[in-house]
mmCIF file of C-alpha atoms in Angstrom:
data_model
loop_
_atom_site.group_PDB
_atom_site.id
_atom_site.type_symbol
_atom_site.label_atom_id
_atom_site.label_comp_id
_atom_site.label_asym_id
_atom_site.label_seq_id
_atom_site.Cartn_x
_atom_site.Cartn_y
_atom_site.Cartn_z
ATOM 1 C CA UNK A 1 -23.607 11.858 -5.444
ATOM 2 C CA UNK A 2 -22.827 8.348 -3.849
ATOM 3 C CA UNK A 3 -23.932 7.628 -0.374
ATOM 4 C CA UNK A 4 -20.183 7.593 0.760
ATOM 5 C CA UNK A 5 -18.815 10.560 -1.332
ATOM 6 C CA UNK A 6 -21.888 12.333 0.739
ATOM 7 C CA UNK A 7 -20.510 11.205 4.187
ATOM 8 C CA UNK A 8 -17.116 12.040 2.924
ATOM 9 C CA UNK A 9 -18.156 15.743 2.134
ATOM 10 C CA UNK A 10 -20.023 15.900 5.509
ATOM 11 C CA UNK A 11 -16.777 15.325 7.379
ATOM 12 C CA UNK A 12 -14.671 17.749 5.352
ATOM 13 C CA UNK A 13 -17.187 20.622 5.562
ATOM 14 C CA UNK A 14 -18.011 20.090 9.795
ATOM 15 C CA UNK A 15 -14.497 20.232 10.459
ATOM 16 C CA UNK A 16 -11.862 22.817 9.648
ATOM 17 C CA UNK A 17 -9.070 20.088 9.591
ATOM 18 C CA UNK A 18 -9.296 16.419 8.754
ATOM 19 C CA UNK A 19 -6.958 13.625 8.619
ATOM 20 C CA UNK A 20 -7.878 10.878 6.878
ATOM 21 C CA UNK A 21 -5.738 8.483 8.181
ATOM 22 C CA UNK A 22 -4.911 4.542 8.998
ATOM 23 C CA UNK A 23 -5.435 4.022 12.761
ATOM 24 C CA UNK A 24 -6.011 7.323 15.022
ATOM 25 C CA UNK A 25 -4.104 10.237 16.209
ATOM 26 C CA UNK A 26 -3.063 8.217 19.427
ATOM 27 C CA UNK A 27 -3.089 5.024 17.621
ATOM 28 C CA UNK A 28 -1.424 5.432 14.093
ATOM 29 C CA UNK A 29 -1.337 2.120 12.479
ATOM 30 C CA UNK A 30 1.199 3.519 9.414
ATOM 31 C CA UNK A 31 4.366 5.171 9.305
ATOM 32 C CA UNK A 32 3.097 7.766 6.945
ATOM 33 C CA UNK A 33 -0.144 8.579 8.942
ATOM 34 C CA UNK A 34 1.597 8.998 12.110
ATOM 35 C CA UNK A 35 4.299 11.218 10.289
ATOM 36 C CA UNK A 36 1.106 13.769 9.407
ATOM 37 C CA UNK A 37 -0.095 13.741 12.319
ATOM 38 C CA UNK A 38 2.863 13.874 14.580
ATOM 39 C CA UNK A 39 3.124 17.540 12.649
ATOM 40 C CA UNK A 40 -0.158 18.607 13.032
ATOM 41 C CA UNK A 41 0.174 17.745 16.823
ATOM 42 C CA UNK A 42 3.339 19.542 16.900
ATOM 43 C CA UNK A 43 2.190 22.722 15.360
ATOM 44 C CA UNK A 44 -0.760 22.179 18.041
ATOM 45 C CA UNK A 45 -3.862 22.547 15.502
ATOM 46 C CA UNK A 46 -6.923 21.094 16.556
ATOM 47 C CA UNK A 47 -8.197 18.394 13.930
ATOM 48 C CA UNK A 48 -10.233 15.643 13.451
ATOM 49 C CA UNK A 49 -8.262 11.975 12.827
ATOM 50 C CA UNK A 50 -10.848 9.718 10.728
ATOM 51 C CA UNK A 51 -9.671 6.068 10.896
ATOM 52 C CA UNK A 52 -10.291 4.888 7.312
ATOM 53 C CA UNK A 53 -9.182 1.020 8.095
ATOM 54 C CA UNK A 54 -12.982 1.405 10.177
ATOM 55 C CA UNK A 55 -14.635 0.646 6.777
ATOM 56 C CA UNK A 56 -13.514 -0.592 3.374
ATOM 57 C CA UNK A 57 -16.215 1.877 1.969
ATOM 58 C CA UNK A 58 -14.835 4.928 3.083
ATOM 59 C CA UNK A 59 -11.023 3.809 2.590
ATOM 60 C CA UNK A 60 -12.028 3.499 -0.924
ATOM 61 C CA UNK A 61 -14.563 6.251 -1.286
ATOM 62 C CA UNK A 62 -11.553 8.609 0.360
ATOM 63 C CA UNK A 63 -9.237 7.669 -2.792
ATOM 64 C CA UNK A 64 -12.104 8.123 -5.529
ATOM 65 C CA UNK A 65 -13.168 11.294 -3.688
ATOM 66 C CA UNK A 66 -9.889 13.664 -4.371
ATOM 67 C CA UNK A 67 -8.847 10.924 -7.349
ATOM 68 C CA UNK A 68 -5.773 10.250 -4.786
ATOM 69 C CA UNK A 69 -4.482 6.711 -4.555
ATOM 70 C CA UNK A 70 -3.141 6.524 -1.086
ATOM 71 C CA UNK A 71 -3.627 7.134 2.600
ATOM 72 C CA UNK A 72 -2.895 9.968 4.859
ATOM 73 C CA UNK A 73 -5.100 12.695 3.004
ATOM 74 C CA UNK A 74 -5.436 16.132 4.841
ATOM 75 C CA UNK A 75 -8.321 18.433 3.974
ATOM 76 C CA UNK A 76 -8.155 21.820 5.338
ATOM 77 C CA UNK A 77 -11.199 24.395 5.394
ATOM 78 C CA UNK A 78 -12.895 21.478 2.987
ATOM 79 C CA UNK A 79 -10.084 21.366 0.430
ATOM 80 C CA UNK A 80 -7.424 18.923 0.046
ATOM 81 C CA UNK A 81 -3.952 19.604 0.841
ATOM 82 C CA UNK A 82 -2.139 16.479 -0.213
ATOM 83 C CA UNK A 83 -0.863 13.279 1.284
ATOM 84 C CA UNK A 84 2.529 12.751 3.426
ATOM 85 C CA UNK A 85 5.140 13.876 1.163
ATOM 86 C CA UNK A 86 3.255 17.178 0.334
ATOM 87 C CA UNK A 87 2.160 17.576 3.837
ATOM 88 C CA UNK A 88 5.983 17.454 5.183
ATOM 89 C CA UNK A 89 7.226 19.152 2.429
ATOM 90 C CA UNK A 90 5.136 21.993 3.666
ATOM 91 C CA UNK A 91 5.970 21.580 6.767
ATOM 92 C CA UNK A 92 9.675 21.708 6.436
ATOM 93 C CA UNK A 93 8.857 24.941 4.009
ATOM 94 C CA UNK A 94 7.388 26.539 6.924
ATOM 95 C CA UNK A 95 3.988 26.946 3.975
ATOM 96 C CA UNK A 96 2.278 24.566 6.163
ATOM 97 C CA UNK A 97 2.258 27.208 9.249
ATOM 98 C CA UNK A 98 1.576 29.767 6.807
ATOM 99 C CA UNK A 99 -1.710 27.917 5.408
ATOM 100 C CA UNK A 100 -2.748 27.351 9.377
ATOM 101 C CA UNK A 101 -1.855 31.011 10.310
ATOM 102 C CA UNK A 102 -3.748 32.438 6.651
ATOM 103 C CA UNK A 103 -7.448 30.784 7.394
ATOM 104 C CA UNK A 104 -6.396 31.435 11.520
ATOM 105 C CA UNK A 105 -6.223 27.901 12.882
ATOM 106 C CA UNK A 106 -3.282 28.119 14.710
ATOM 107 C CA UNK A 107 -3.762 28.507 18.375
ATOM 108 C CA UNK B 1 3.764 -8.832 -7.275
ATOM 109 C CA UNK B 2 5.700 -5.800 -6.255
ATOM 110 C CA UNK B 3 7.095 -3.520 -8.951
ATOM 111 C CA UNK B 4 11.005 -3.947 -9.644
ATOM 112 C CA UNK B 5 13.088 -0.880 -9.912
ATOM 113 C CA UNK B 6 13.474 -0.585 -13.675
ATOM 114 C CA UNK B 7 9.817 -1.149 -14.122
ATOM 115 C CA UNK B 8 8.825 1.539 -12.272
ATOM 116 C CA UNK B 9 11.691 4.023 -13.786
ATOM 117 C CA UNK B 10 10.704 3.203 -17.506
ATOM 118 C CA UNK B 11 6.891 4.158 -16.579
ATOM 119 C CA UNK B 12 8.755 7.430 -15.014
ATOM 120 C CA UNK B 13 10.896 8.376 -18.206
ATOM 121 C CA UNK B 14 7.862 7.377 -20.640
ATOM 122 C CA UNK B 15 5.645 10.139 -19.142
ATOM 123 C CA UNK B 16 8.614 12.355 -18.480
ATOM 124 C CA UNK B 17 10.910 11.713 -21.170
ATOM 125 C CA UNK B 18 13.287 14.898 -20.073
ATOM 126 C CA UNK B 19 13.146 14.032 -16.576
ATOM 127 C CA UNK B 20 16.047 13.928 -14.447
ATOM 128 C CA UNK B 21 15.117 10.804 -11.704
ATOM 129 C CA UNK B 22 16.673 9.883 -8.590
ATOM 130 C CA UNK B 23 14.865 6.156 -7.712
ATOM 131 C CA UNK B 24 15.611 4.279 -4.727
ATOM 132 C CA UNK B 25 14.191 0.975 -3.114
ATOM 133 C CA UNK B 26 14.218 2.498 0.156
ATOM 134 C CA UNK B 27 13.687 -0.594 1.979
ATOM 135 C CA UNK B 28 15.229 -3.374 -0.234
ATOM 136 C CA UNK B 29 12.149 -4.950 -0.783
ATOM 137 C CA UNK B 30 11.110 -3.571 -3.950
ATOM 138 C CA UNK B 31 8.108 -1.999 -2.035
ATOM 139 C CA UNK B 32 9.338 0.732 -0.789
ATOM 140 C CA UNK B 33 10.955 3.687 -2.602
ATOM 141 C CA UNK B 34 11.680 7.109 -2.941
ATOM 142 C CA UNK B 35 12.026 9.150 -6.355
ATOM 143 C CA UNK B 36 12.916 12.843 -7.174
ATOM 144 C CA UNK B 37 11.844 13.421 -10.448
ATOM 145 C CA UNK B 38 12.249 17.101 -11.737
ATOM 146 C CA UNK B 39 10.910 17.748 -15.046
ATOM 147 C CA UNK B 40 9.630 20.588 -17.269
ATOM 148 C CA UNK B 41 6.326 18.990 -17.707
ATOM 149 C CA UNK B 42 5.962 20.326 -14.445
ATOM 150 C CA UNK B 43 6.054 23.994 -14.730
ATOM 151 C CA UNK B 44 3.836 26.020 -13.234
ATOM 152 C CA UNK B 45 1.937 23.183 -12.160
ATOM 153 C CA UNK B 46 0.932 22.769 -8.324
ATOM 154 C CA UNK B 47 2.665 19.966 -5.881
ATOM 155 C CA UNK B 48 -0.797 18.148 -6.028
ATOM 156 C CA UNK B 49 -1.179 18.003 -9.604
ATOM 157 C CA UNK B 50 2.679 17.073 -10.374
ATOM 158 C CA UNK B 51 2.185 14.136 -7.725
ATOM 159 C CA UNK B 52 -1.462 13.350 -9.634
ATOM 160 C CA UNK B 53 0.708 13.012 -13.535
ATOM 161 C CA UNK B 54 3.194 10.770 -11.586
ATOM 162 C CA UNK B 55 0.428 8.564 -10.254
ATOM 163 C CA UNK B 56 -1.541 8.746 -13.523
ATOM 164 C CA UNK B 57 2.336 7.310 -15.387
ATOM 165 C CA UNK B 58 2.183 4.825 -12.434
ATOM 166 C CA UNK B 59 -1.091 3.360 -14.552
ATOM 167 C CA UNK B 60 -2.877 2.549 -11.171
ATOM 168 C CA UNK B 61 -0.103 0.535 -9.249
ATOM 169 C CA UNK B 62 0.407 3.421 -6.775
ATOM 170 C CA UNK B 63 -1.174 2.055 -3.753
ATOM 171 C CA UNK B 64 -1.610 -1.646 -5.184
ATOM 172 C CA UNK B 65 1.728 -3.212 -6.510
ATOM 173 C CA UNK B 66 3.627 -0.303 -5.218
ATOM 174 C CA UNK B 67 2.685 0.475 -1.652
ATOM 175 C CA UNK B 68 4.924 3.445 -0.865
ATOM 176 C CA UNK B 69 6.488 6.051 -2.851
ATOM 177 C CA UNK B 70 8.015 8.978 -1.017
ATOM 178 C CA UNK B 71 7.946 11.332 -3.816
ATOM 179 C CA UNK B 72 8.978 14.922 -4.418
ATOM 180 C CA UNK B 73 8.567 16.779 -7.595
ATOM 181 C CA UNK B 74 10.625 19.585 -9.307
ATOM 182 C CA UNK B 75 10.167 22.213 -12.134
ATOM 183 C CA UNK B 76 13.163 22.271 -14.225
ATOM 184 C CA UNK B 77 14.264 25.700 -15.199
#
């Protein structure tokens, strides 16, 4: 397993919820990043925002990781959930408060 | 050199040839766009892997040449 795919699994499995994103949760640097996590602040889940455009390695290794070509990518409980459209359709499905209630994230 | 509208529609109907497609250049700047594609090829398949047969029809522009596609997927009964 490459040295980044490594670092990429270390993230997913110390955290309950990542977003791999472009910029940070305070400091979204794309529309599509801050639209994921503009709903995971407003369903008030704790997670971690990893700023991908910090190296090209890991903005790359991200894609090759879940063979997913673009940027947001939210893991939950280690497994991928999907990108911005799958993440809001969730949301506006009410599935993504159900996935959050199910593994007993929400606060 | 961003992807024009009917390029990215005949990749669409190639993989999908019974799709139904609604394509749009969201932003008028052939860079942005937004497509509905519902399809039987996607029965019983998740969200995640009817998003990963679009990208896969995309042949590797999604995320180069094409830089956004707000995309939702749909079984077709």
């Amino acid at each position: 397993m490459s040295e980044i795919n490594k670092k990429i699994k270390d993230i997913v499995g110390a955290n309950d919820i990542v977003l791999f994103m472009k910029g940070t949760p305070d400091a979204p640097q794309c529309g599509f990043s801050m639209a994921v996590s503009n709903i995971l602040k407003h369903l008030k889940v704790k997670f971690e925002g990893v700023n991908v455009l910090s190296s090209d390695e890991l903005r790359q290794g991200i894609k090759d990781y879940t063979d997913w070509p673009t940027i947001p990518q939210l893991y939950v409980k280690g497994e991928f959930v999907g990108g911005c459209d799958i993440v809001k359709e969730m949301f506006e499905k009410g599935e993504l408060k159900k996935l959050f209630e199910d593994k007993s994230l929400l606060s | 050199m961003p992807l024009n509208k009917d390029e990215i529609s005949k990749m669409i109907m190639e993989a999908f040839p019974d799709a139904t497609l609604e394509l749009k250049d969201t932003m008028g700047d052939s860079n942005h766009y937004s497509a509905k594609i519902i399809s039987k090829t996607f029965n019983g398949k998740t969200r995640i892997e009817q998003h990963k047969m679009v990208y896969k029809a995309l042949m590797g522009k999604m995320g180069n040449e094409l830089h956004a596609l707000e995309l939702i997927t749909e079984e077709k009964k």
